[in-house]
Coordinates of C-alpha atoms in Angstrom, one line a residue:
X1 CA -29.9 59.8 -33.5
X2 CA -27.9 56.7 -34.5
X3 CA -27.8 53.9 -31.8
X4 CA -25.4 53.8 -29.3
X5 CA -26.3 50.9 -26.9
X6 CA -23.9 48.1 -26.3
X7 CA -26.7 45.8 -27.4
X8 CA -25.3 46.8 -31.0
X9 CA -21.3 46.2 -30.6
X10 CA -20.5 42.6 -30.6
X11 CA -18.9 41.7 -33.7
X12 CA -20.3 39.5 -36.3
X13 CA -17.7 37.4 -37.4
X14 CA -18.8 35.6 -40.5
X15 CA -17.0 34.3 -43.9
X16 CA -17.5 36.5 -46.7
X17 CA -18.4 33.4 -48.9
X18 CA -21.8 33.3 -47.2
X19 CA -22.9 37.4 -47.5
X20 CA -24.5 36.9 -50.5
X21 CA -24.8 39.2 -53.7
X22 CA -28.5 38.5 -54.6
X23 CA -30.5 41.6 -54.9
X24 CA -27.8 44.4 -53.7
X25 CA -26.2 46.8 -56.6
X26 CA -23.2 46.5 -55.1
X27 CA -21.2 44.7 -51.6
X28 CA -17.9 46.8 -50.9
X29 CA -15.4 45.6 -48.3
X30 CA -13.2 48.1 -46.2
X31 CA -10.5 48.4 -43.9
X32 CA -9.7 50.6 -41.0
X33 CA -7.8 50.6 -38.3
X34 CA -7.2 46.8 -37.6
X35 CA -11.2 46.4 -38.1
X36 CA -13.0 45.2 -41.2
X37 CA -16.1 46.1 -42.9
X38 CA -18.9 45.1 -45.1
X39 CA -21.3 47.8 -47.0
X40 CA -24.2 46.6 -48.8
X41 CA -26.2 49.4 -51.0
X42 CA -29.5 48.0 -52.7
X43 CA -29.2 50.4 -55.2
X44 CA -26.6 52.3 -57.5
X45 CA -27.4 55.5 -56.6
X46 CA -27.3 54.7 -52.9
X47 CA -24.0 52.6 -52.8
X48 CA -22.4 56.4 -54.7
X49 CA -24.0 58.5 -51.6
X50 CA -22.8 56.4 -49.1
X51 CA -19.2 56.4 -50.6
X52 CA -19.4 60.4 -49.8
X53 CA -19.8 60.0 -46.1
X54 CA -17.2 56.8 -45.6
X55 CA -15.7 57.3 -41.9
X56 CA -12.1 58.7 -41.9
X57 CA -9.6 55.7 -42.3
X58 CA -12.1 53.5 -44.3
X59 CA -9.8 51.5 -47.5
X60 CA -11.0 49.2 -49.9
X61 CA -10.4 45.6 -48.9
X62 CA -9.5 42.9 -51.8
X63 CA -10.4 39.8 -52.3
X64 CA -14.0 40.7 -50.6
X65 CA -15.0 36.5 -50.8
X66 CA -12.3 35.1 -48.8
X67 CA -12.1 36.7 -45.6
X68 CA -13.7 37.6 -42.1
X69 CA -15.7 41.4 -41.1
X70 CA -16.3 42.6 -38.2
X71 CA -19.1 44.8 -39.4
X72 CA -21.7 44.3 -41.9
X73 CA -23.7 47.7 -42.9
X74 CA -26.9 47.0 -45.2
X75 CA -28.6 49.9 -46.9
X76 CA -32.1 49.7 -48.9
X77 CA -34.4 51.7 -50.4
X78 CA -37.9 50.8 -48.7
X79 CA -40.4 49.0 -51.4
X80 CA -43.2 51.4 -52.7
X81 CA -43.3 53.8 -49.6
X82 CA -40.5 55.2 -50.0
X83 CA -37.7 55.8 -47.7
X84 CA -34.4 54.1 -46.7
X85 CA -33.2 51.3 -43.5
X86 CA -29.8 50.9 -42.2
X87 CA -28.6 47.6 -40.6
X88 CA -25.9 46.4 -39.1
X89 CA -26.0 42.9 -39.1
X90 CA -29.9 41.8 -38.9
X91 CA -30.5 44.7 -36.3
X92 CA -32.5 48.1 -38.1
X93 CA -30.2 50.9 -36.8
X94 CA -32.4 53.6 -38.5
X95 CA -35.4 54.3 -41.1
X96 CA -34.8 57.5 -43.0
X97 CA -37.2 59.4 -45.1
X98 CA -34.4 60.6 -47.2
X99 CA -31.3 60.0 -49.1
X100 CA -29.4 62.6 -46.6
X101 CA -30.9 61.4 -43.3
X102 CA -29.8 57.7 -44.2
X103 CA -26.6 58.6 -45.0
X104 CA -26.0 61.4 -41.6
X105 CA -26.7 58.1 -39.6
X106 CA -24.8 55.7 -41.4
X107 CA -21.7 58.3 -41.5
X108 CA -22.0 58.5 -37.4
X109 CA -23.0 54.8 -36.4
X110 CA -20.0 53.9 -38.8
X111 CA -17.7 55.9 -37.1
X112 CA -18.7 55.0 -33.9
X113 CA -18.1 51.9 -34.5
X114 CA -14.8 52.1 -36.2
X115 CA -13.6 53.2 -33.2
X116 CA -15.1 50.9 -31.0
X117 CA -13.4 48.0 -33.5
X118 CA -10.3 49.0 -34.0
X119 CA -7.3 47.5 -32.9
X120 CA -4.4 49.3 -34.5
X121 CA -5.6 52.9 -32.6
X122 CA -7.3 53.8 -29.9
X123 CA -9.8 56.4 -30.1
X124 CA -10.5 58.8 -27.1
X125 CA -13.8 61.3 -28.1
X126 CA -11.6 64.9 -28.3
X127 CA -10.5 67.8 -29.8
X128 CA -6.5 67.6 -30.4
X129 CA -4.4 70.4 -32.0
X130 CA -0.1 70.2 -31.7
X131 CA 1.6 73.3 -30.8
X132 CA 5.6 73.2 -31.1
X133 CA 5.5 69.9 -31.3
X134 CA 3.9 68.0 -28.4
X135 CA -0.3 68.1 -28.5
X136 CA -3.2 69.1 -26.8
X137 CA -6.0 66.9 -26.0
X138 CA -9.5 68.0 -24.8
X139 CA -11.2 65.0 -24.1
X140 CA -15.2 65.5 -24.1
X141 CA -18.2 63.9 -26.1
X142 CA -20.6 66.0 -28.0
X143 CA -21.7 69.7 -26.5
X144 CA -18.8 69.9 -24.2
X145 CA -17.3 73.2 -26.6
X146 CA -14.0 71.0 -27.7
X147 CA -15.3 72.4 -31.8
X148 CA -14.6 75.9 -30.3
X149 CA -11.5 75.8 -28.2
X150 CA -10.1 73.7 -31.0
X151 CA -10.9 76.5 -33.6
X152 CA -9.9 79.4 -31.5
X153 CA -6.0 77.0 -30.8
X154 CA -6.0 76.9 -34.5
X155 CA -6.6 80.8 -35.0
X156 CA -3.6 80.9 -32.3
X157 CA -1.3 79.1 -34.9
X158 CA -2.3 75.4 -33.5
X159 CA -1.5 72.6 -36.1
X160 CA -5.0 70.7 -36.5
X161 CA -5.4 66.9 -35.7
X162 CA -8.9 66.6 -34.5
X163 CA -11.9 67.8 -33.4
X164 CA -13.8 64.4 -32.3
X165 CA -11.0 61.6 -32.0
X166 CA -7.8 61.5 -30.6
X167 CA -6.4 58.3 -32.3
X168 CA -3.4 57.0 -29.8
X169 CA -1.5 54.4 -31.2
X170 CA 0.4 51.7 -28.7
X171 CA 3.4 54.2 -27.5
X172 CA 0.5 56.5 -26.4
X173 CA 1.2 58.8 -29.3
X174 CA -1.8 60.9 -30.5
X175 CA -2.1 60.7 -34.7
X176 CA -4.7 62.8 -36.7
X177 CA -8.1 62.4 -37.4
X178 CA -8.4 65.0 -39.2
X179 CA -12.3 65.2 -40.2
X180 CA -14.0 68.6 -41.0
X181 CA -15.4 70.9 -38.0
X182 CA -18.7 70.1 -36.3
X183 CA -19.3 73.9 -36.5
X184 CA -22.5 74.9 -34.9
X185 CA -24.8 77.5 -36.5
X186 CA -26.7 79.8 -34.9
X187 CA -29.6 78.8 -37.2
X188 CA -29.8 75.8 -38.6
X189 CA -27.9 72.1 -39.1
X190 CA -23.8 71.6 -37.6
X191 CA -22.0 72.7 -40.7
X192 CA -19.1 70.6 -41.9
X193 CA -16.3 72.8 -42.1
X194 CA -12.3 71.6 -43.6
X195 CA -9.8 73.5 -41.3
X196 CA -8.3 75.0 -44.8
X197 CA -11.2 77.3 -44.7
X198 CA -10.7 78.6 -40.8
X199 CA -7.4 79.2 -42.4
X200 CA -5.9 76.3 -40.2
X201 CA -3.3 73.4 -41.7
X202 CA -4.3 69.3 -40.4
X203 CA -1.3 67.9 -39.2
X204 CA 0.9 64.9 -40.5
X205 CA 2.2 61.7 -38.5
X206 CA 2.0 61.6 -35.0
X207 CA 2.9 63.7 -31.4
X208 CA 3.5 63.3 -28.0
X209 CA 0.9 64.3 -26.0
X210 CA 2.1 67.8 -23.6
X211 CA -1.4 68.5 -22.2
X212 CA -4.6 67.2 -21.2
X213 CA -7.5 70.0 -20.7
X214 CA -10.5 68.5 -19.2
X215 CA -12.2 71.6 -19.5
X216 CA -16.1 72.0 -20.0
X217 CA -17.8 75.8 -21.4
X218 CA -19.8 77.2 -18.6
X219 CA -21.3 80.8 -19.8
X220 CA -19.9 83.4 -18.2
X221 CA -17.1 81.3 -15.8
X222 CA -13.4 82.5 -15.0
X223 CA -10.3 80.4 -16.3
X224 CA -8.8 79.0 -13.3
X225 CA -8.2 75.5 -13.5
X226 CA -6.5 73.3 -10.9
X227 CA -3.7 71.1 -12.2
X228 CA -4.3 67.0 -12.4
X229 CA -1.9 64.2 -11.9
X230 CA -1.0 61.6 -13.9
X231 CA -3.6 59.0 -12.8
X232 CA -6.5 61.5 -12.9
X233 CA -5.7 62.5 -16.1
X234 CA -5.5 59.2 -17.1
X235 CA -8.8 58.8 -16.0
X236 CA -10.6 62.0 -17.6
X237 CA -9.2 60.4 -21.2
X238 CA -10.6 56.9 -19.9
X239 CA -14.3 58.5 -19.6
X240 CA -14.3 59.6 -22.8
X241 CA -12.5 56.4 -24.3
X242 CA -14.7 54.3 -26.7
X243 CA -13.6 50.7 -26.4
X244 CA -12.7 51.4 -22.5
X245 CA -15.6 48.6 -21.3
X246 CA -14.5 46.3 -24.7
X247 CA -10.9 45.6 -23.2
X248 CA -9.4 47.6 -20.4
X249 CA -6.3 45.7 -20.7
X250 CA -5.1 46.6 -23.8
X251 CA -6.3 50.6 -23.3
X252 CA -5.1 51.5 -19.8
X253 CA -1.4 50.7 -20.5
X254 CA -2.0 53.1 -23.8
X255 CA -3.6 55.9 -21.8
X256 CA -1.3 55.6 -18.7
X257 CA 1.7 56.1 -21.5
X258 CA -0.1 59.0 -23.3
X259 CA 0.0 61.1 -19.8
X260 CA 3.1 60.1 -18.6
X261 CA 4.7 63.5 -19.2
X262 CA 2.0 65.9 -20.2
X263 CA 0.6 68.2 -17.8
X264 CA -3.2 67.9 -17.0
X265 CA -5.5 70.7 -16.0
X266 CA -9.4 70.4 -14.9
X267 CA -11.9 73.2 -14.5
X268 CA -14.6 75.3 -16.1
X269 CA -14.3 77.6 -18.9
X270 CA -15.9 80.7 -20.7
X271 CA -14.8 82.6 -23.7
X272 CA -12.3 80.3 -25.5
X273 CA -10.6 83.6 -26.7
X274 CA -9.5 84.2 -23.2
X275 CA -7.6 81.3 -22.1
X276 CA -6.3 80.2 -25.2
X277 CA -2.9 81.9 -24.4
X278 CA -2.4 80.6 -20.9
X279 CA -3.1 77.2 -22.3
X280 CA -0.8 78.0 -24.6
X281 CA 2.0 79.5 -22.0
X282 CA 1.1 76.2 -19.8
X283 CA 2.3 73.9 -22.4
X284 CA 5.7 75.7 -23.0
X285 CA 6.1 74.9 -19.2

């Protein structure tokens, strides 16, 4: 698994002048979301792989010499042994015995990071779908079923923003994120899944937010949640907020203005299939 620990977020703020070019194929510079990036690839080969798995949001950055990153990825093929290492910075954030290993952990450090960086959005971890216009946000990190209720809102007619980000911007407005579904197999690796293929549409520009489920799957559990207000709502998207610790300042004022008039619900779940239109019924309240 990538590496999470806060020993690996502080920024690295250094001119572009002194990165270097000796010995990498290629140094790339990107922007996303107020935050700045440096990729390094020893190799050809490797620098195209790692273009495939880019975080959402990433854009080329020009002139790469003159200015500052906040990030600075190196990827390398490991001498006559074989295999690849991932830094950020001088720290080794993974060894990889493959092409496709390397790249799964740079795709989800990256990401991480982006959205521990930026400063144009802030990124809560959740599943977000917009139904008649305002959106619905299931905040939750990984294995708390957001993939599932999100797809069975999206088989209810749900516009799709996001299964692992909702990106608020500074009115509290939730915008999409609209990456592929983490779909679990029953056998096997997550599988990667576009919502055109679950028969879904992503959704364009951004939407108030009508309702916060802080819901968790429990096998087997009745749908009967209890209703939250306003600050404990605020709180439920603050626990799953990733630059919460980096500067509460600046993301409590967003998150107070996200649930300012949405409703909030908290409880257990089992079946998505069997709430899914009493969540929607609660947001045409």
């Amino acid at each position: 698994m990538p590496v999470t620990d806060d020993r690996c977020w502080h920024k690295t703020r250094r001119p572009r002048s002194q990165l270097g070019r000796t010995g990498w194929a290629r140094v790339a510079c990107y922007r996303a979301f107020g935050a700045r990036f440096v990729l390094r690839a020893s190799d050809a080969d490797l620098a195209e792989r790692l273009d495939a798995v880019l975080p959402l949001g990433w854009l080329p950055a020009t002139p790469c010499a003159d200015a500052e990153h906040d990030a600075l990825y190196s990827a390398l093929a490991i001498g006559p042994e074989g295999g690849y290492a991932l830094y950020l910075g001088s720290r080794l954030i993974a060894r990889a015995p493959t092409l496709e290993v390397l790249c799964w952990h740079f795709e989800r450090h990256a990401q991480l990071r982006t959205a521990y960086l930026a400063t144009e959005r802030l990124f809560v971890h959740a599943g977000v779908v917009v139904w008649r216009g305002r959106a619905i946000v299931i905040p939750g990190r990984t294995m708390a079923g957001k993939t599932t209720l999100v797809h069975a809102l999206v088989d209810a007619g749900a516009t799709y923003y996001s299964d692992e980000f909702a990106l608020l911007d500074h009115d509290g407005r939730v915008h999409p994120y609209p990456a592929p579904l983490s779909i679990r197999q029953p056998v096997g690796p997550t599988r990667r899944t576009p919502v055109t293929e679950i028969g879904g549409v992503a959704g364009e520009g951004p939407a108030a937010v009508g309702l916060v489920l802080a819901v968790r799957y429990r096998p087997g559990a009745r749908w009967s949640p209890r209703a939250m207000g306003p600050a404990e709502a605020m709180l439920a998207l603050m626990d799953n907020t990733v630059a919460a610790r980096r500067d509460p300042a600046w993301s409590m004022p967003i998150l107070r203005q996200a649930v300012g008039d949405a409703h909030a619900f908290r409880g257990p779940r089992g079946d998505s299939t069997t709430m899914v239109q009493d969540v929607l019924h609660r947001l045409a309240w």
